[in-house]
PDB file of C-alpha atoms in Angstrom:
ATOM      1  CA  PRO A  29      38.083  18.934  -6.848  1.00 95.00           C
ATOM      2  CA  LEU A  30      38.969  15.289  -6.229  1.00 97.00           C
ATOM      3  CA  VAL A  31      39.216  12.532  -8.812  1.00 97.00           C
ATOM      4  CA  LEU A  32      39.208   9.134  -7.175  1.00 97.00           C
ATOM      5  CA  LEU A  33      40.389   6.157  -9.221  1.00 97.00           C
ATOM      6  CA  CYS A  34      39.432   2.668  -8.175  1.00 96.00           C
ATOM      7  CA  GLY A  35      39.639  -0.780  -9.648  1.00 95.00           C
ATOM      8  CA  LEU A  36      41.298  -4.160  -9.477  1.00 95.00           C
ATOM      9  CA  PRO A  37      45.093  -4.351  -9.446  1.00 93.00           C
ATOM     10  CA  SER A  38      46.526  -3.874 -12.964  1.00 93.00           C
ATOM     11  CA  SER A  39      43.192  -2.598 -14.278  1.00 94.00           C
ATOM     12  CA  GLY A  40      44.659   0.527 -15.890  1.00 93.00           C
ATOM     13  CA  LYS A  41      44.193   3.144 -13.163  1.00 94.00           C
ATOM     14  CA  SER A  42      47.546   4.850 -13.703  1.00 93.00           C
ATOM     15  CA  THR A  43      46.956   4.901 -17.462  1.00 93.00           C
ATOM     16  CA  ARG A  44      43.591   6.593 -16.914  1.00 95.00           C
ATOM     17  CA  ALA A  45      45.213   9.098 -14.576  1.00 96.00           C
ATOM     18  CA  ARG A  46      47.750  10.037 -17.255  1.00 95.00           C
ATOM     19  CA  GLN A  47      45.003  10.378 -19.874  1.00 95.00           C
ATOM     20  CA  LEU A  48      43.049  12.717 -17.623  1.00 97.00           C
ATOM     21  CA  ILE A  49      46.126  14.806 -16.795  1.00 97.00           C
ATOM     22  CA  GLU A  50      46.862  15.242 -20.512  1.00 96.00           C
ATOM     23  CA  TYR A  51      43.253  16.237 -21.193  1.00 96.00           C
ATOM     24  CA  LEU A  52      43.198  18.771 -18.346  1.00 96.00           C
ATOM     25  CA  SER A  53      46.505  20.307 -19.434  1.00 96.00           C
ATOM     26  CA  VAL A  54      44.963  21.077 -22.846  1.00 96.00           C
ATOM     27  CA  LYS A  55      41.385  21.987 -21.898  1.00 95.00           C
ATOM     28  CA  PHE A  56      42.038  23.638 -18.527  1.00 95.00           C
ATOM     29  CA  PRO A  57      45.646  24.890 -18.572  1.00 94.00           C
ATOM     30  CA  ASP A  58      44.922  27.328 -15.743  1.00 93.00           C
ATOM     31  CA  ARG A  59      44.149  24.506 -13.309  1.00 93.00           C
ATOM     32  CA  ARG A  60      47.023  22.826 -11.514  1.00 94.00           C
ATOM     33  CA  VAL A  61      46.781  19.035 -11.311  1.00 96.00           C
ATOM     34  CA  SER A  62      48.203  17.081  -8.378  1.00 94.00           C
ATOM     35  CA  LEU A  63      48.693  13.300  -8.598  1.00 96.00           C
ATOM     36  CA  ILE A  64      48.861  11.138  -5.470  1.00 94.00           C
ATOM     37  CA  ASP A  65      49.758   7.451  -5.435  1.00 91.00           C
ATOM     38  CA  GLU A  66      51.270   4.854  -3.105  1.00 88.00           C
ATOM     39  CA  SER A  67      54.815   6.059  -3.746  1.00 85.00           C
ATOM     40  CA  ILE A  68      54.355   8.806  -1.130  1.00 83.00           C
ATOM     41  CA  CYS A  69      53.859   6.108   1.523  1.00 78.00           C
ATOM     42  CA  VAL A  70      57.286   4.511   1.129  1.00 67.00           C
ATOM     43  CA  SER A  71      60.304   6.538   2.162  1.00 52.00           C
ATOM     44  CA  GLY A  72      62.749   7.093  -0.685  1.00 47.00           C
ATOM     45  CA  SER A  73      60.413   5.749  -3.368  1.00 47.00           C
ATOM     46  CA  THR A  74      59.959   7.719  -6.583  1.00 46.00           C
ATOM     47  CA  THR A  75      57.623   5.342  -8.440  1.00 50.00           C
ATOM     48  CA  ALA A  76      54.453   3.507  -7.532  1.00 52.00           C
ATOM     49  CA  GLY A  77      55.540   0.232  -9.048  1.00 57.00           C
ATOM     50  CA  ALA A  78      54.327  -3.187  -8.006  1.00 60.00           C
ATOM     51  CA  ALA A  79      57.227  -3.587  -5.574  1.00 68.00           C
ATOM     52  CA  VAL A  80      55.983  -0.569  -3.627  1.00 74.00           C
ATOM     53  CA  LYS A  81      52.383  -1.741  -3.762  1.00 77.00           C
ATOM     54  CA  THR A  82      53.331  -5.267  -2.755  1.00 80.00           C
ATOM     55  CA  ALA A  83      55.114  -3.919   0.320  1.00 81.00           C
ATOM     56  CA  ILE A  84      51.965  -1.967   1.224  1.00 85.00           C
ATOM     57  CA  TYR A  85      49.181  -4.433   0.483  1.00 87.00           C
ATOM     58  CA  ALA A  86      50.872  -7.633   1.657  1.00 85.00           C
ATOM     59  CA  GLY A  87      50.205  -6.803   5.322  1.00 87.00           C
ATOM     60  CA  ALA A  88      47.183  -5.369   7.114  1.00 87.00           C
ATOM     61  CA  ALA A  89      49.192  -2.960   9.280  1.00 87.00           C
ATOM     62  CA  ALA A  90      51.165  -1.537   6.365  1.00 87.00           C
ATOM     63  CA  GLU A  91      48.019  -1.176   4.271  1.00 90.00           C
ATOM     64  CA  LYS A  92      46.161   0.637   7.058  1.00 89.00           C
ATOM     65  CA  GLU A  93      49.070   3.027   7.504  1.00 89.00           C
ATOM     66  CA  ALA A  94      49.234   3.625   3.741  1.00 89.00           C
ATOM     67  CA  ARG A  95      45.530   4.420   3.501  1.00 90.00           C
ATOM     68  CA  SER A  96      45.914   6.916   6.325  1.00 89.00           C
ATOM     69  CA  CYS A  97      48.910   8.475   4.581  1.00 89.00           C
ATOM     70  CA  LEU A  98      47.062   8.750   1.261  1.00 92.00           C
ATOM     71  CA  LYS A  99      44.002  10.253   2.912  1.00 92.00           C
ATOM     72  CA  SER A 100      46.042  12.802   4.841  1.00 89.00           C
ATOM     73  CA  GLU A 101      47.969  13.867   1.758  1.00 91.00           C
ATOM     74  CA  THR A 102      44.753  14.130  -0.256  1.00 93.00           C
ATOM     75  CA  GLU A 103      43.076  16.303   2.387  1.00 91.00           C
ATOM     76  CA  GLN A 104      46.111  18.596   2.619  1.00 89.00           C
ATOM     77  CA  ARG A 105      46.242  19.174  -1.118  1.00 91.00           C
ATOM     78  CA  LEU A 106      42.483  19.701  -1.367  1.00 92.00           C
ATOM     79  CA  ALA A 107      42.623  22.249   1.442  1.00 89.00           C
ATOM     80  CA  ALA A 108      45.532  24.078  -0.189  1.00 87.00           C
ATOM     81  CA  SER A 109      43.505  25.340  -3.150  1.00 85.00           C
ATOM     82  CA  PRO A 110      39.824  25.207  -4.174  1.00 85.00           C
ATOM     83  CA  THR A 111      40.709  25.135  -7.888  1.00 90.00           C
ATOM     84  CA  ASP A 112      43.485  22.521  -8.014  1.00 92.00           C
ATOM     85  CA  VAL A 113      42.474  19.082  -9.273  1.00 96.00           C
ATOM     86  CA  VAL A 114      43.715  16.291  -7.015  1.00 96.00           C
ATOM     87  CA  ILE A 115      43.871  12.797  -8.518  1.00 97.00           C
ATOM     88  CA  LEU A 116      44.177   9.873  -6.117  1.00 97.00           C
ATOM     89  CA  ASP A 117      45.548   6.908  -8.068  1.00 95.00           C
ATOM     90  CA  SER A 118      45.174   3.925  -5.774  1.00 92.00           C
ATOM     91  CA  LEU A 119      43.124   0.740  -5.436  1.00 94.00           C
ATOM     92  CA  ASN A 120      40.542   2.509  -3.241  1.00 95.00           C
ATOM     93  CA  TYR A 121      38.729  -0.810  -3.110  1.00 94.00           C
ATOM     94  CA  ILE A 122      37.144  -0.448   0.351  1.00 93.00           C
ATOM     95  CA  LYS A 123      33.689   1.121   0.392  1.00 93.00           C
ATOM     96  CA  GLY A 124      34.156   2.602   3.853  1.00 93.00           C
ATOM     97  CA  TYR A 125      37.420   4.262   2.801  1.00 93.00           C
ATOM     98  CA  ARG A 126      35.752   5.870  -0.214  1.00 94.00           C
ATOM     99  CA  TYR A 127      33.067   7.165   2.147  1.00 93.00           C
ATOM    100  CA  GLU A 128      35.703   8.735   4.408  1.00 92.00           C
ATOM    101  CA  LEU A 129      37.198  10.557   1.427  1.00 94.00           C
ATOM    102  CA  TYR A 130      33.725  11.680   0.347  1.00 94.00           C
ATOM    103  CA  CYS A 131      33.158  13.175   3.806  1.00 92.00           C
ATOM    104  CA  SER A 132      36.472  15.028   3.559  1.00 90.00           C
ATOM    105  CA  VAL A 133      35.470  16.467   0.190  1.00 93.00           C
ATOM    106  CA  LYS A 134      32.085  17.564   1.561  1.00 91.00           C
ATOM    107  CA  HIS A 135      33.694  19.189   4.574  1.00 90.00           C
ATOM    108  CA  LEU A 136      36.000  21.212   2.315  1.00 90.00           C
ATOM    109  CA  ARG A 137      33.078  22.065  -0.007  1.00 91.00           C
ATOM    110  CA  HIS A 138      34.733  20.588  -3.086  1.00 93.00           C
ATOM    111  CA  THR A 139      33.362  18.400  -5.844  1.00 95.00           C
ATOM    112  CA  GLN A 140      34.501  14.894  -6.658  1.00 96.00           C
ATOM    113  CA  CYS A 141      34.264  12.223  -9.334  1.00 96.00           C
ATOM    114  CA  LEU A 142      34.941   8.489  -9.106  1.00 97.00           C
ATOM    115  CA  ILE A 143      36.493   6.693 -12.065  1.00 97.00           C
ATOM    116  CA  HIS A 144      36.006   2.938 -11.927  1.00 97.00           C
ATOM    117  CA  CYS A 145      38.415   1.019 -14.163  1.00 96.00           C
ATOM    118  CA  ASP A 146      35.803  -1.618 -14.866  1.00 94.00           C
ATOM    119  CA  VAL A 147      37.645  -4.655 -16.182  1.00 94.00           C
ATOM    120  CA  SER A 148      37.148  -8.308 -15.346  1.00 95.00           C
ATOM    121  CA  PRO A 149      39.542 -10.142 -13.027  1.00 95.00           C
ATOM    122  CA  GLU A 150      40.628 -12.275 -15.995  1.00 96.00           C
ATOM    123  CA  THR A 151      41.523  -9.213 -18.063  1.00 95.00           C
ATOM    124  CA  ALA A 152      43.340  -7.545 -15.174  1.00 95.00           C
ATOM    125  CA  LYS A 153      45.246 -10.762 -14.523  1.00 95.00           C
ATOM    126  CA  SER A 154      46.341 -10.990 -18.142  1.00 95.00           C
ATOM    127  CA  TRP A 155      47.485  -7.356 -18.098  1.00 94.00           C
ATOM    128  CA  ASN A 156      49.405  -8.041 -14.891  1.00 93.00           C
ATOM    129  CA  ALA A 157      51.136 -11.011 -16.539  1.00 94.00           C
ATOM    130  CA  GLN A 158      52.201  -8.813 -19.478  1.00 93.00           C
ATOM    131  CA  ARG A 159      54.111  -6.451 -17.233  1.00 90.00           C
ATOM    132  CA  PRO A 160      57.831  -6.820 -16.597  1.00 88.00           C
ATOM    133  CA  VAL A 161      58.475  -9.235 -13.756  1.00 85.00           C
ATOM    134  CA  GLU A 162      59.606  -6.473 -11.405  1.00 80.00           C
ATOM    135  CA  ASP A 163      56.335  -4.568 -11.986  1.00 83.00           C
ATOM    136  CA  ARG A 164      53.902  -7.451 -11.499  1.00 88.00           C
ATOM    137  CA  TYR A 165      51.735  -8.151  -8.499  1.00 91.00           C
ATOM    138  CA  PRO A 166      52.515 -11.609  -7.073  1.00 92.00           C
ATOM    139  CA  GLU A 167      49.738 -13.975  -8.123  1.00 92.00           C
ATOM    140  CA  ASP A 168      48.571 -14.792  -4.590  1.00 93.00           C
ATOM    141  CA  LEU A 169      48.403 -11.104  -3.626  1.00 93.00           C
ATOM    142  CA  PHE A 170      46.618 -10.284  -6.869  1.00 94.00           C
ATOM    143  CA  ASP A 171      43.925 -12.880  -6.107  1.00 95.00           C
ATOM    144  CA  GLN A 172      43.541 -11.635  -2.524  1.00 94.00           C
ATOM    145  CA  LEU A 173      43.045  -8.036  -3.644  1.00 94.00           C
ATOM    146  CA  CYS A 174      40.494  -9.068  -6.255  1.00 95.00           C
ATOM    147  CA  ALA A 175      38.534 -10.987  -3.615  1.00 94.00           C
ATOM    148  CA  ARG A 176      38.530  -7.969  -1.294  1.00 93.00           C
ATOM    149  CA  PHE A 177      37.425  -5.448  -3.929  1.00 94.00           C
ATOM    150  CA  GLU A 178      34.110  -3.721  -3.142  1.00 95.00           C
ATOM    151  CA  GLU A 179      32.715  -2.533  -6.457  1.00 95.00           C
ATOM    152  CA  PRO A 180      31.394   1.040  -6.489  1.00 95.00           C
ATOM    153  CA  ASN A 181      27.689   1.674  -6.925  1.00 94.00           C
ATOM    154  CA  ALA A 182      26.418   4.912  -8.491  1.00 93.00           C
ATOM    155  CA  THR A 183      23.372   4.870  -6.185  1.00 93.00           C
ATOM    156  CA  ASN A 184      25.713   5.438  -3.212  1.00 92.00           C
ATOM    157  CA  ARG A 185      26.291   9.156  -2.755  1.00 91.00           C
ATOM    158  CA  TRP A 186      29.972   8.564  -1.980  1.00 92.00           C
ATOM    159  CA  ASP A 187      30.446   6.699  -5.290  1.00 95.00           C
ATOM    160  CA  SER A 188      28.719   9.374  -7.342  1.00 93.00           C
ATOM    161  CA  PRO A 189      29.226  10.841  -9.911  1.00 95.00           C
ATOM    162  CA  LEU A 190      30.592   7.566 -11.280  1.00 96.00           C
ATOM    163  CA  VAL A 191      32.429   7.350 -14.600  1.00 96.00           C
ATOM    164  CA  LEU A 192      33.115   3.858 -15.918  1.00 95.00           C
ATOM    165  CA  ALA A 193      36.314   3.127 -17.820  1.00 94.00           C
ATOM    166  CA  PRO A 194      35.843  -0.377 -19.258  1.00 91.00           C
ATOM    167  CA  ASN A 195      38.735  -2.295 -20.820  1.00 84.00           C
ATOM    168  CA  ALA A 196      40.696  -0.262 -23.368  1.00 74.00           C
ATOM    169  CA  GLU A 197      37.920   2.191 -24.307  1.00 84.00           C
ATOM    170  CA  PRO A 198      38.879   5.891 -24.219  1.00 89.00           C
ATOM    171  CA  LEU A 199      38.260   7.602 -20.903  1.00 93.00           C
ATOM    172  CA  GLN A 200      35.290   9.968 -21.021  1.00 95.00           C
ATOM    173  CA  CYS A 201      37.317  12.927 -19.768  1.00 96.00           C
ATOM    174  CA  SER A 202      34.581  15.410 -20.655  1.00 95.00           C
ATOM    175  CA  ASN A 203      32.194  13.578 -18.295  1.00 95.00           C
ATOM    176  CA  VAL A 204      34.780  13.747 -15.527  1.00 96.00           C
ATOM    177  CA  CYS A 205      35.206  17.503 -16.028  1.00 96.00           C
ATOM    178  CA  GLN A 206      31.443  17.977 -16.112  1.00 95.00           C
ATOM    179  CA  ALA A 207      31.221  16.329 -12.683  1.00 94.00           C
ATOM    180  CA  LEU A 208      34.092  18.392 -11.297  1.00 95.00           C
ATOM    181  CA  PHE A 209      33.477  21.845 -12.717  1.00 95.00           C
ATOM    182  CA  ASN A 210      29.807  22.142 -13.686  1.00 93.00           C
ATOM    183  CA  ARG A 211      27.981  21.204 -10.521  1.00 91.00           C
ATOM    184  CA  ALA A 212      27.727  22.503  -6.999  1.00 91.00           C
ATOM    185  CA  PRO A 213      29.528  20.583  -4.233  1.00 89.00           C
ATOM    186  CA  ASP A 214      27.442  18.607  -1.772  1.00 85.00           C
ATOM    187  CA  ARG A 215      26.534  20.639   1.282  1.00 81.00           C
ATOM    188  CA  PRO A 216      28.286  19.662   4.525  1.00 76.00           C
ATOM    189  CA  ASN A 217      26.076  18.089   7.164  1.00 64.00           C
ATOM    190  CA  GLN A 218      26.544  17.291  10.857  1.00 53.00           C
ATOM    191  CA  SER A 219      28.723  14.265  10.103  1.00 49.00           C
ATOM    192  CA  THR A 220      31.220  16.233   8.011  1.00 48.00           C
ATOM    193  CA  GLN A 221      31.191  19.733   9.470  1.00 51.00           C
ATOM    194  CA  SER A 222      33.477  20.818  12.258  1.00 47.00           C
ATOM    195  CA  ARG A 223      31.812  21.513  15.564  1.00 44.00           C
ATOM    196  CA  PRO A 224      32.145  24.945  17.148  1.00 42.00           C
ATOM    197  CA  SER A 225      35.280  25.236  19.272  1.00 41.00           C
ATOM    198  CA  ALA A 226      33.238  25.324  22.478  1.00 41.00           C
ATOM    199  CA  ALA A 227      32.441  21.649  22.050  1.00 39.00           C
ATOM    200  CA  SER A 228      36.061  20.752  22.720  1.00 42.00           C
ATOM    201  CA  ASP A 229      37.327  23.716  24.725  1.00 46.00           C
ATOM    202  CA  PHE A 230      34.914  23.284  27.610  1.00 48.00           C
ATOM    203  CA  LEU A 231      35.853  19.695  28.456  1.00 55.00           C
ATOM    204  CA  PRO A 232      38.722  20.340  30.890  1.00 58.00           C
ATOM    205  CA  ASN A 233      36.581  22.745  32.946  1.00 63.00           C
ATOM    206  CA  PHE A 234      33.577  20.437  32.859  1.00 76.00           C
ATOM    207  CA  ASP A 235      35.690  17.473  33.867  1.00 76.00           C
ATOM    208  CA  ALA A 236      36.919  19.081  37.093  1.00 79.00           C
ATOM    209  CA  ALA A 237      33.577  20.660  38.015  1.00 81.00           C
ATOM    210  CA  THR A 238      31.528  17.480  37.525  1.00 84.00           C
ATOM    211  CA  ARG A 239      34.001  15.373  39.509  1.00 84.00           C
ATOM    212  CA  ASP A 240      33.747  17.905  42.320  1.00 84.00           C
ATOM    213  CA  VAL A 241      29.945  17.661  42.279  1.00 86.00           C
ATOM    214  CA  MET A 242      30.111  13.877  42.606  1.00 87.00           C
ATOM    215  CA  GLN A 243      32.321  14.153  45.695  1.00 86.00           C
ATOM    216  CA  ARG A 244      29.988  16.724  47.238  1.00 85.00           C
ATOM    217  CA  VAL A 245      26.921  14.557  46.555  1.00 87.00           C
ATOM    218  CA  MET A 246      28.549  11.559  48.215  1.00 88.00           C
ATOM    219  CA  ALA A 247      29.337  13.670  51.277  1.00 86.00           C
ATOM    220  CA  ALA A 248      25.937  15.433  51.411  1.00 86.00           C
ATOM    221  CA  GLN A 249      23.856  12.256  51.353  1.00 85.00           C
ATOM    222  CA  THR A 250      25.384  10.992  54.628  1.00 85.00           C
ATOM    223  CA  GLY A 251      22.515  10.904  57.120  1.00 84.00           C
ATOM    224  CA  ALA A 252      19.980  12.221  54.562  1.00 86.00           C
ATOM    225  CA  LEU A 253      16.456  10.791  54.307  1.00 87.00           C
ATOM    226  CA  PRO A 254      14.391  10.230  51.152  1.00 87.00           C
ATOM    227  CA  GLY A 255      12.665  13.479  50.245  1.00 85.00           C
ATOM    228  CA  ASP A 256      15.413  15.707  51.604  1.00 87.00           C
ATOM    229  CA  GLU A 257      17.031  18.317  49.396  1.00 87.00           C
ATOM    230  CA  LEU A 258      20.799  18.008  49.414  1.00 86.00           C
ATOM    231  CA  ILE A 259      22.746  21.241  49.572  1.00 85.00           C
ATOM    232  CA  ILE A 260      25.666  21.128  47.164  1.00 81.00           C
ATOM    233  CA  ALA A 261      28.374  23.545  48.291  1.00 76.00           C
ATOM    234  CA  GLY A 262      28.941  26.339  45.768  1.00 73.00           C
ATOM    235  CA  CYS A 263      25.698  25.630  43.903  1.00 80.00           C
ATOM    236  CA  LYS A 264      22.334  27.410  44.064  1.00 81.00           C
ATOM    237  CA  ARG A 265      20.551  24.283  42.880  1.00 83.00           C
ATOM    238  CA  ARG A 266      19.615  21.532  45.308  1.00 87.00           C
ATOM    239  CA  LEU A 267      19.549  17.827  44.588  1.00 87.00           C
ATOM    240  CA  THR A 268      16.375  15.963  45.546  1.00 87.00           C
ATOM    241  CA  TYR A 269      17.436  12.898  47.533  1.00 86.00           C
ATOM    242  CA  THR A 270      15.378   9.775  46.853  1.00 87.00           C
ATOM    243  CA  ARG A 271      17.776   6.968  47.695  1.00 88.00           C
ATOM    244  CA  GLN A 272      21.390   6.134  48.453  1.00 88.00           C
ATOM    245  CA  LEU A 273      23.556   6.864  45.429  1.00 86.00           C
ATOM    246  CA  THR A 274      26.789   5.049  44.599  1.00 87.00           C
ATOM    247  CA  MET A 275      29.878   6.570  43.048  1.00 85.00           C
ATOM    248  CA  GLY A 276      29.523   4.192  40.078  1.00 82.00           C
ATOM    249  CA  GLU A 277      26.012   5.467  39.401  1.00 85.00           C
ATOM    250  CA  LEU A 278      27.161   9.074  39.572  1.00 87.00           C
ATOM    251  CA  GLN A 279      30.048   8.334  37.218  1.00 86.00           C
ATOM    252  CA  ARG A 280      27.647   6.853  34.645  1.00 86.00           C
ATOM    253  CA  CYS A 281      25.447   9.949  34.923  1.00 87.00           C
ATOM    254  CA  ARG A 282      28.477  12.173  34.528  1.00 85.00           C
ATOM    255  CA  LYS A 283      29.562  10.330  31.385  1.00 84.00           C
ATOM    256  CA  GLN A 284      26.081  10.643  29.861  1.00 84.00           C
ATOM    257  CA  PHE A 285      25.979  14.334  30.801  1.00 83.00           C
ATOM    258  CA  LEU A 286      29.286  15.103  29.065  1.00 81.00           C
ATOM    259  CA  THR A 287      28.324  13.061  26.003  1.00 78.00           C
ATOM    260  CA  GLY A 288      25.098  15.024  25.696  1.00 76.00           C
ATOM    261  CA  LEU A 289      26.938  18.341  25.931  1.00 71.00           C
ATOM    262  CA  ARG A 290      29.204  17.417  23.037  1.00 68.00           C
ATOM    263  CA  SER A 291      26.122  17.406  20.822  1.00 65.00           C
ATOM    264  CA  ARG A 292      24.921  20.757  22.234  1.00 65.00           C
ATOM    265  CA  PRO A 293      27.861  23.179  21.823  1.00 58.00           C
ATOM    266  CA  ALA A 294      25.620  26.210  22.397  1.00 56.00           C
ATOM    267  CA  THR A 295      24.729  24.922  25.862  1.00 57.00           C
ATOM    268  CA  ALA A 296      28.372  24.212  26.591  1.00 57.00           C
ATOM    269  CA  ALA A 297      29.399  27.682  25.477  1.00 57.00           C
ATOM    270  CA  ALA A 298      26.848  29.232  27.867  1.00 53.00           C
ATOM    271  CA  ALA A 299      28.574  27.623  30.874  1.00 57.00           C
ATOM    272  CA  THR A 300      31.284  30.219  31.313  1.00 58.00           C
ATOM    273  CA  ASP A 301      32.509  29.249  34.790  1.00 66.00           C
ATOM    274  CA  ALA A 302      32.604  26.384  37.270  1.00 70.00           C
ATOM    275  CA  ALA A 303      29.428  27.552  39.048  1.00 76.00           C
ATOM    276  CA  ALA A 304      27.428  27.400  35.822  1.00 78.00           C
ATOM    277  CA  VAL A 305      28.833  23.953  35.054  1.00 78.00           C
ATOM    278  CA  THR A 306      27.892  22.751  38.529  1.00 82.00           C
ATOM    279  CA  GLU A 307      24.309  23.956  38.191  1.00 83.00           C
ATOM    280  CA  LEU A 308      23.917  22.293  34.806  1.00 84.00           C
ATOM    281  CA  PHE A 309      25.149  18.992  36.199  1.00 84.00           C
ATOM    282  CA  VAL A 310      22.930  19.153  39.318  1.00 86.00           C
ATOM    283  CA  ASP A 311      19.912  19.894  37.095  1.00 85.00           C
ATOM    284  CA  TYR A 312      20.840  16.853  35.018  1.00 85.00           C
ATOM    285  CA  LEU A 313      21.138  14.640  38.103  1.00 87.00           C
ATOM    286  CA  ASN A 314      17.679  15.742  39.285  1.00 84.00           C
ATOM    287  CA  SER A 315      16.176  14.696  35.960  1.00 82.00           C
ATOM    288  CA  ALA A 316      18.214  11.497  35.523  1.00 82.00           C
ATOM    289  CA  LEU A 317      17.878  10.153  39.057  1.00 77.00           C
TER     290      LEU A 317
END
C-alpha cells in the first residue's frame, strides 16, 4: 500500500509521517514500513532538510529529476512486497504527478491513501519561520511553492481516499489504515496495465516488412493505369491502383498502420512472419487509399 503525503511547504508532512509510522508499529507490527523523501535524490544526503529541498525545488530541471527519482523509488518498493507500507513524504503538489503515482498503484494492484496536511499559507509560513535558519525554506521559494500548489480533491479518483490533517489536530491514523487494509485495490484498466509483449516485440519485423512494401508499390505503379491491380512481389494480395501514389503518402499510411497495430496486440501476434506482415499492410493500403 502507498501513503501519499501532500501539502504546502512546512505544513507538517514529516510530522504526520512519523505519527503514522509510530501507529503502524504498534497496531500492525508485522507490516514493514518504508519512508521515502527528497533525501534520496541528493547524493550523500542523509536528511531531507530545507537545504536539500531548496536545492531540488529552486530549479525546474532539478525538480523534474527529483520527481522522477521519487516515483521510481516508490514503484520499486511497492513492487518489492504487496504487504509493505510505503510512505512518500514530499510536497506532491502537482495534480498530474499524483495521477501518475495513482496509475502506478493501480498497475501493481495495491491500495493507496492521500493525506493532505491542510493548513493555511499563513500558518505554514509561521511554522517555517519558527524553524532553525538552516532548516527554513527561503521566503521567495516558499511563496512560489504555495502559488504552485494544486489542492487535492476527494472527487478525483487519484486523490481518494483523502484524509485531511488540519493544523495541529491528531492524525486520523485509523482512517488511513482503513483505506489501506480494508478495501480492495482499484482494478487496472487499459491506461495502467502492461500490454502483451507482442505489442512491442513485433515492431522491428513490421518496420522492415512495411518499408519493403512501400518500395515495391513505388516500383509496381510505374506504367500502371487506374483500375489495374498491382502485383506486390512476395505477397498474395494485390493492391488496387487508382492513382499515382507518392512516397510521402505511403509513409503516412505506414505510420497509421503501425499505430493501429499497437492497440491490437492480438492482430500483431498473429503476424508470425514477413509474408503475413506484408499481407496485412497491403490490405490496409487497399482500405485506406
